[in-house]
CSV table of C-alpha atoms in Angstrom, one decimal:
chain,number,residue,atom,x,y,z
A,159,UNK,CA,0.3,15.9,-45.5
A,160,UNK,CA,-0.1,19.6,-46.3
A,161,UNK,CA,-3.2,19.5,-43.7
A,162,UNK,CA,-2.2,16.8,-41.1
A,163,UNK,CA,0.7,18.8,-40.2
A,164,UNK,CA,-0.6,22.2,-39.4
A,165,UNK,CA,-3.6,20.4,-37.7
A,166,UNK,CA,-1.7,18.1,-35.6
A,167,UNK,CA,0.5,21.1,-34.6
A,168,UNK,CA,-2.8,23.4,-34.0
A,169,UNK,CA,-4.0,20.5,-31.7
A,170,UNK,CA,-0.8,20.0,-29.6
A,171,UNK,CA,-0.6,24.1,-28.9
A,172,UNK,CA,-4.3,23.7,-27.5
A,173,UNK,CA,-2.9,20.9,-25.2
A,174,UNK,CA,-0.3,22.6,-24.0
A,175,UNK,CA,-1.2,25.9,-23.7
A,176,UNK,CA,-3.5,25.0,-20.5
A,177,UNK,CA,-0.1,23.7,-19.2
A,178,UNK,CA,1.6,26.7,-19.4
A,179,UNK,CA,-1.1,29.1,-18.2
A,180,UNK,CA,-1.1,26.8,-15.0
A,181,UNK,CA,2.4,27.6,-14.5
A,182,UNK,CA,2.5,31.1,-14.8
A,183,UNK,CA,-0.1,31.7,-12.4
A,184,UNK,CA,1.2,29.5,-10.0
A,185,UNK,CA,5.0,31.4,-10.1
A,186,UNK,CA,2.8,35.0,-10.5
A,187,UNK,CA,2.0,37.1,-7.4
A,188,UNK,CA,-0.7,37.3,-5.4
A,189,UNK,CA,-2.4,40.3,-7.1
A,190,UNK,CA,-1.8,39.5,-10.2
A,191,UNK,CA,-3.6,36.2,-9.8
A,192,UNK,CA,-6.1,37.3,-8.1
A,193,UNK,CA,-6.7,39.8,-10.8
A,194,UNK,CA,-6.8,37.9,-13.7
A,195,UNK,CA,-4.0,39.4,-15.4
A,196,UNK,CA,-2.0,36.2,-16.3
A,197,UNK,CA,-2.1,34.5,-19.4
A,198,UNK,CA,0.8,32.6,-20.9
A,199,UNK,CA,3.9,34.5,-18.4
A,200,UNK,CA,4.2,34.9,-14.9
A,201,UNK,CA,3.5,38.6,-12.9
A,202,UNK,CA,5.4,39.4,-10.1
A,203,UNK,CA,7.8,36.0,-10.6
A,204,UNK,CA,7.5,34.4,-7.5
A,205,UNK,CA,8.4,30.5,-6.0
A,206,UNK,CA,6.1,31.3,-3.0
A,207,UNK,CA,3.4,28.9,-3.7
A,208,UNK,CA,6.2,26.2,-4.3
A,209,UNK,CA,8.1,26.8,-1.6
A,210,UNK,CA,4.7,27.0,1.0
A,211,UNK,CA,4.0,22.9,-0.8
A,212,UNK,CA,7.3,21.3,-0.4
A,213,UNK,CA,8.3,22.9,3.0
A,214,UNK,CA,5.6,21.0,4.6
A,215,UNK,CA,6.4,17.8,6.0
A,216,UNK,CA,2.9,16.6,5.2
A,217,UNK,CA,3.8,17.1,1.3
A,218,UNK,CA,7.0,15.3,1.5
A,219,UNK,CA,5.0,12.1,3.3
A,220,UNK,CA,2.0,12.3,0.6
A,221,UNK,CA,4.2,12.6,-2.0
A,222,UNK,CA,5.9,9.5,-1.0
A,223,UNK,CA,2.7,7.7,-0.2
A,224,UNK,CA,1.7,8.3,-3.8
A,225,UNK,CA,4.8,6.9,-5.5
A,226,UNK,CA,4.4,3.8,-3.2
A,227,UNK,CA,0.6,3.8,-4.5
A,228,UNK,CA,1.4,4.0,-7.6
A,229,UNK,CA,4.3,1.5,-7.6
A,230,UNK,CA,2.5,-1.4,-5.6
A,231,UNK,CA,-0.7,-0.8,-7.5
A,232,UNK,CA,0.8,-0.9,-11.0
A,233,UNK,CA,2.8,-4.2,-10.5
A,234,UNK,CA,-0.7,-5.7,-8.9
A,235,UNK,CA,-2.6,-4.5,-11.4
A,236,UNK,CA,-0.7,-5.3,-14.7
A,237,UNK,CA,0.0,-8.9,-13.2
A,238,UNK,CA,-3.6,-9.7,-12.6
A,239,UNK,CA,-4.3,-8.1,-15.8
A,240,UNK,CA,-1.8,-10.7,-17.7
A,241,UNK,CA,-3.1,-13.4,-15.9
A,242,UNK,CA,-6.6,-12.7,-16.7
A,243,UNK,CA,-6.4,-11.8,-20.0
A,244,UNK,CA,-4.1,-14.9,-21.1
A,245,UNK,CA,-6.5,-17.5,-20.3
A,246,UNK,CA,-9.6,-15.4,-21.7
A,247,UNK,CA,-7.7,-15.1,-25.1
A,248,UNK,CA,-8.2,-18.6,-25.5
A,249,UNK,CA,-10.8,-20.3,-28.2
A,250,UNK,CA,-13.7,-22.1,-26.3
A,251,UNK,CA,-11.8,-25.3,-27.7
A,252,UNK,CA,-9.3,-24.6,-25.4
A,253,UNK,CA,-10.6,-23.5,-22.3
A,254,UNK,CA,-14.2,-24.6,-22.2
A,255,UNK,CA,-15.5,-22.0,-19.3
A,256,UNK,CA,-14.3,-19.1,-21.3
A,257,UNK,CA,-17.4,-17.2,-21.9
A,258,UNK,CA,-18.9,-18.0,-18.6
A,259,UNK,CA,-15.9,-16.6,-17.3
A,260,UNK,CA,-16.3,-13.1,-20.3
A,261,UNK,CA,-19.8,-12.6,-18.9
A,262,UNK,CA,-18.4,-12.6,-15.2
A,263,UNK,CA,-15.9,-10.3,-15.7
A,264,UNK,CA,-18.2,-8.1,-18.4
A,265,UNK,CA,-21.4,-7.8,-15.9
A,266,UNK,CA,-19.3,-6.0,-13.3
A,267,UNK,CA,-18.1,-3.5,-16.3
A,268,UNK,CA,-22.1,-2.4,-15.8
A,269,UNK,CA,-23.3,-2.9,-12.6
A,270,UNK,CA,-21.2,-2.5,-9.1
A,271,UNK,CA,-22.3,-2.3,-5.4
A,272,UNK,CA,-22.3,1.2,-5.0
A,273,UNK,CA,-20.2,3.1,-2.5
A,274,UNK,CA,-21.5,2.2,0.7
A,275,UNK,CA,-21.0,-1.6,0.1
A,276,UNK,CA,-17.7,-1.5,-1.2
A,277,UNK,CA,-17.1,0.7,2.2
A,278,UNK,CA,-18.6,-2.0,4.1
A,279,UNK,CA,-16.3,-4.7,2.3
A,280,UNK,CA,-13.4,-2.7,3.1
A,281,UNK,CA,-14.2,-2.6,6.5
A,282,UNK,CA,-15.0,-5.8,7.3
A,283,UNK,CA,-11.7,-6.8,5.4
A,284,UNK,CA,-9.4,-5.0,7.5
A,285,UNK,CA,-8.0,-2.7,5.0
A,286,UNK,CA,-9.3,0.8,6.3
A,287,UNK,CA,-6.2,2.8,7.1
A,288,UNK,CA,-4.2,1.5,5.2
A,289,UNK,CA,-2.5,1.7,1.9
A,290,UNK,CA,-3.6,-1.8,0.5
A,291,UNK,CA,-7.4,0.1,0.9
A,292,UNK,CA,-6.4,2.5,-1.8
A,293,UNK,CA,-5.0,-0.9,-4.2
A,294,UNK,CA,-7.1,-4.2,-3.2
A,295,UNK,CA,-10.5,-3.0,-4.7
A,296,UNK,CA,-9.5,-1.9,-7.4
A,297,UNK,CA,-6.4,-4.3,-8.5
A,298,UNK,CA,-8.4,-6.1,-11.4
A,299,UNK,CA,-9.2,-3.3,-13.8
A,300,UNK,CA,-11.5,-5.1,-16.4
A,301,UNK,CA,-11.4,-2.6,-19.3
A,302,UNK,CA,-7.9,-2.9,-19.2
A,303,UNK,CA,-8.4,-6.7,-19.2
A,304,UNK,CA,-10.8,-6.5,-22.2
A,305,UNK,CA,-7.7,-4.6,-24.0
A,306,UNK,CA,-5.0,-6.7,-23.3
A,307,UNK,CA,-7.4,-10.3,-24.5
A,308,UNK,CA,-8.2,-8.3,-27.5
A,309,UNK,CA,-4.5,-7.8,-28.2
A,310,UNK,CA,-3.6,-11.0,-27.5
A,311,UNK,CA,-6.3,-12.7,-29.4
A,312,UNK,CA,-4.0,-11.2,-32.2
A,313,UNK,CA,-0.9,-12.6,-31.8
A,314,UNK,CA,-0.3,-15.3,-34.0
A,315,UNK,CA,-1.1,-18.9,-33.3
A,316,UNK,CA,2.2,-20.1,-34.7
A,317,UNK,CA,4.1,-18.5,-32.1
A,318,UNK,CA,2.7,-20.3,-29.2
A,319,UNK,CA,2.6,-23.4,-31.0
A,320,UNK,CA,6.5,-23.3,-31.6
A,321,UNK,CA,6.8,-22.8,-27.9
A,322,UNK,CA,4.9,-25.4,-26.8
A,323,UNK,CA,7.1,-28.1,-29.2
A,324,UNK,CA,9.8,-27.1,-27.7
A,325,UNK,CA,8.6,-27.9,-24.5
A,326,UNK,CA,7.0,-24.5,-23.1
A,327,UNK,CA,4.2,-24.9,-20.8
A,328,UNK,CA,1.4,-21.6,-20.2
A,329,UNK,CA,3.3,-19.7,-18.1
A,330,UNK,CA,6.1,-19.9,-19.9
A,331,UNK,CA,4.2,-19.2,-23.1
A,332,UNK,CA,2.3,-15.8,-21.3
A,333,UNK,CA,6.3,-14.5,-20.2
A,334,UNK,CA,8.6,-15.1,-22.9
A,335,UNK,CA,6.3,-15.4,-25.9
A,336,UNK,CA,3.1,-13.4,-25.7
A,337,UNK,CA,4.5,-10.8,-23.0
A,338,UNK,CA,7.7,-9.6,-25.1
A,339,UNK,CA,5.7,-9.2,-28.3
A,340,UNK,CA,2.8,-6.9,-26.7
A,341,UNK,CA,5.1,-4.3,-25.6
A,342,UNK,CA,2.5,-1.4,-26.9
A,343,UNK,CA,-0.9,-3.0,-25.4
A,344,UNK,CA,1.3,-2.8,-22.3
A,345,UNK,CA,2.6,0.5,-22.4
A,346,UNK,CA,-0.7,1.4,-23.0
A,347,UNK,CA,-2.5,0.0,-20.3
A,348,UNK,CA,0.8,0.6,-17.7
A,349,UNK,CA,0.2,4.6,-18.7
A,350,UNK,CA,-3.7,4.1,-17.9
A,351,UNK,CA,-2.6,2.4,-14.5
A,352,UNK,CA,-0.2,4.6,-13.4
A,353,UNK,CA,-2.3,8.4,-14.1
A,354,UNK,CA,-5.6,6.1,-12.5
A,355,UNK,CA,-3.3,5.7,-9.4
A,356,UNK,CA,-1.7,8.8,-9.6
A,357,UNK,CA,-4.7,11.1,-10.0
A,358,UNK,CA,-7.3,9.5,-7.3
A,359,UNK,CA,-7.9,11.3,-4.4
A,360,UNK,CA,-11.6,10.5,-3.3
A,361,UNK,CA,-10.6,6.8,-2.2
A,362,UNK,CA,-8.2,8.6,0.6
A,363,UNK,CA,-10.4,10.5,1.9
A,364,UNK,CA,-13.3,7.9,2.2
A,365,UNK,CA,-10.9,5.2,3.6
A,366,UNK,CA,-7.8,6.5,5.3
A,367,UNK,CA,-8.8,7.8,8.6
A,368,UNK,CA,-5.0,9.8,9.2
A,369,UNK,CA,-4.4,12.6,7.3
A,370,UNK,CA,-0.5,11.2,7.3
A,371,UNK,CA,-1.2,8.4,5.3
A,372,UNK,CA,-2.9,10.7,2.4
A,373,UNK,CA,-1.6,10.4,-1.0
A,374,UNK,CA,-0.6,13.2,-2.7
A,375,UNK,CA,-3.7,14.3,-5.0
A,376,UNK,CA,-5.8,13.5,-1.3
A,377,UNK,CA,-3.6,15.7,0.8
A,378,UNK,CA,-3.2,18.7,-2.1
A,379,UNK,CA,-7.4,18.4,-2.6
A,380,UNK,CA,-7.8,19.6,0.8
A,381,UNK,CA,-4.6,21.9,1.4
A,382,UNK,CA,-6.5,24.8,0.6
A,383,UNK,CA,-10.4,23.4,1.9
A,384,UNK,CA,-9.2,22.7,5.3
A,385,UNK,CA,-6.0,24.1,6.4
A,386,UNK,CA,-5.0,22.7,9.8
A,387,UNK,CA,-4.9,26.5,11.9
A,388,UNK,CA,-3.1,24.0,14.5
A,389,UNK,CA,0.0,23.5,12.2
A,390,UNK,CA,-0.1,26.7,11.1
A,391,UNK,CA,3.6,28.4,12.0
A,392,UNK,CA,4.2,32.3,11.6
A,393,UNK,CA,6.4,31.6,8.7
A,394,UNK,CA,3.5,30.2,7.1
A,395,UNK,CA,1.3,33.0,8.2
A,396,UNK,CA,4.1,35.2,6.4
A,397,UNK,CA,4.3,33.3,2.9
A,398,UNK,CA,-0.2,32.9,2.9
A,399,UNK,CA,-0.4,36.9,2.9
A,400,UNK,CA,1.9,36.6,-0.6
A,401,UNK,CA,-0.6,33.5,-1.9
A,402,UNK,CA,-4.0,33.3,-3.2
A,403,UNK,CA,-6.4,30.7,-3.3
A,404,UNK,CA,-5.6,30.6,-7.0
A,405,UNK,CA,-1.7,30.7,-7.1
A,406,UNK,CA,-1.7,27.4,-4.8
A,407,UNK,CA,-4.3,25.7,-6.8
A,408,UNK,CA,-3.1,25.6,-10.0
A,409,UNK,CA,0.6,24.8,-8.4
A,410,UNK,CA,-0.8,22.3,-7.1
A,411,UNK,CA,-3.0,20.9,-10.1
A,412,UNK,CA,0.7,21.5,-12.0
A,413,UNK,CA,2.9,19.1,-9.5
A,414,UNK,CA,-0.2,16.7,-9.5
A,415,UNK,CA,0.3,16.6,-13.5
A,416,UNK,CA,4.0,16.9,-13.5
A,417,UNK,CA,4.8,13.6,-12.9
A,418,UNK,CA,2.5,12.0,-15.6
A,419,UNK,CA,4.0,14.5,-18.4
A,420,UNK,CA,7.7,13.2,-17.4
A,421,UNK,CA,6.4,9.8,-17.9
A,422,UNK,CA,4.6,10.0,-20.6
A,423,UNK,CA,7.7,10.6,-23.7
A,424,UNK,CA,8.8,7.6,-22.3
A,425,UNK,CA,6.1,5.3,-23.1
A,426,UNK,CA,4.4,7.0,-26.4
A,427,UNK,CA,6.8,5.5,-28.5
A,428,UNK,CA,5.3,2.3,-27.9
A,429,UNK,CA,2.0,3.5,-29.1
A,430,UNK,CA,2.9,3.4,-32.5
A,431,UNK,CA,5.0,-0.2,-32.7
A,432,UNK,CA,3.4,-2.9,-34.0
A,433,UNK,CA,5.4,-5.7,-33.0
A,434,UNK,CA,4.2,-8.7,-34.1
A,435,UNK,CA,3.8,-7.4,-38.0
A,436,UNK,CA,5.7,-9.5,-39.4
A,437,UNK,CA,6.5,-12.4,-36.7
A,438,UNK,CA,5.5,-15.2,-38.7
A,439,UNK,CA,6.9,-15.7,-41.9
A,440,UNK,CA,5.5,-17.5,-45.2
């Protein structure tokens, strides 16, 4: 105990610190950025990098691209994940294709199509330009589906057994019986879901063809790359003379992030439940 403590705190400073050295070069000024000077406080305290992202209309839209992302592409992906998993869980005594069905799902874990035919697939499907293009190829995540079989491979037998005398069939058995008791395996996997969604930015670019349907991480990746000189205002000619390249990049690598670490207290507590110790009593 002596040890774990001061380790475990040692590690969490060296997480954080990153953090906070983001921040205060994203609020210092230009010249001090620029420089080098800042560590762990902001020089020259300035919002003008803030203030230059959210007074653009183009932020505003990404941003709420992004939470529409993320909140269409977690339900799609957690369902398909439980109704995956549930089935796969099963012994070969009670669903006889179940390793045909492991091997299906495990060879595409190793080998995929590559970029250009997924592209193609996209295409051809009638997805490009759209936001169901950033969700549909990737809706089945199969790592996460390996997790969740795993987990519930370990709920106990007796449970579903009760269920089904009393009359429960298998969806009713996935929803009210295994569901409520893997609270942490989903927590998990929901966290994994949501920062996957949140943080991708390459699948934007490669199949949204309007820069006004660009999630957030897409739209901030290429904020400082390719500034549209069209859109370009003098007010915005006034606050880029007070910004560097690296006060808006880490502001916004720290609003990307933001979002995650406000999510993220909320779900950790699950981490560290096991729920189903002691469900089934002697």
């Amino acid at each position: 105990m002596a040890v774990n403590i001061p380790l475990l705190l040692l590690i969490s400073v060296l997480c954080i610190v990153p953090f906070v050295h983001l921040l205060a070069v994203s609020l210092s000024s230009n010249a001090a950025a620029s420089a080098g000077e800042v560590k762990l406080w902001p020089i020259g305290f300035t919002f003008d990098a803030y203030r230059f992202l959210g007074q653009k209309a183009e932020f505003t839209r990404s941003l709420g691209v992004s939470l529409q992302r993320v909140a269409l592409g977690t339900l799609i992906n957690m369902f398909l994940v439980f109704i995956t998993a549930y089935p796969l869980s099963k012994t070969i005594e009670h669903f006889r294709f179940r390793t045909v069905y492991v091997w299906f799902f495990a060879v595409t874990m190793f080998f995929g199509g590559g970029l250009i035919p997924t592209y193609m697939v996209v295409k051809e499907t009638g997805l490009m330009n759209t936001i169901w293009a950033l969700i549909i190829p990737g809706a089945l995540n199969v790592w996460n589906t390996v997790m969740m079989l795993n987990f519930f491979r370990g709920i106990p037998r007796e449970l579903e057994e009760a269920a089904s005398i009393d009359g429960a069939g298998h969806w009713s058995v996935l929803w009210k019986v295994y569901l409520p008791v893997s609270l942490p395996s989903i927590a998990t996997i929901g966290l994994f879901t949501i920062v996957g969604h949140w943080n991708s930015w390459f699948d934007g670019i490669l199949y949204l063809n309007s820069p006004d349907k660009y999630p957030l991480q897409t739209y901030l990746s290429t904020l400082v790359t390719a500034i549209n000189v069209k859109s370009i205002t003098i007010d915005d000619l006034s606050a880029l003379q007070n910004l560097s390249e690296k006060t808006l990049r880490t502001a916004q690598i720290f609003l990307g992030a933001l979002p995650i670490m406000l999510v993220y207290p909320f779900l950790q507590s699950y981490f560290v439940k096991g729920i189903t110790v002691g469900s089934v009593k002697e």
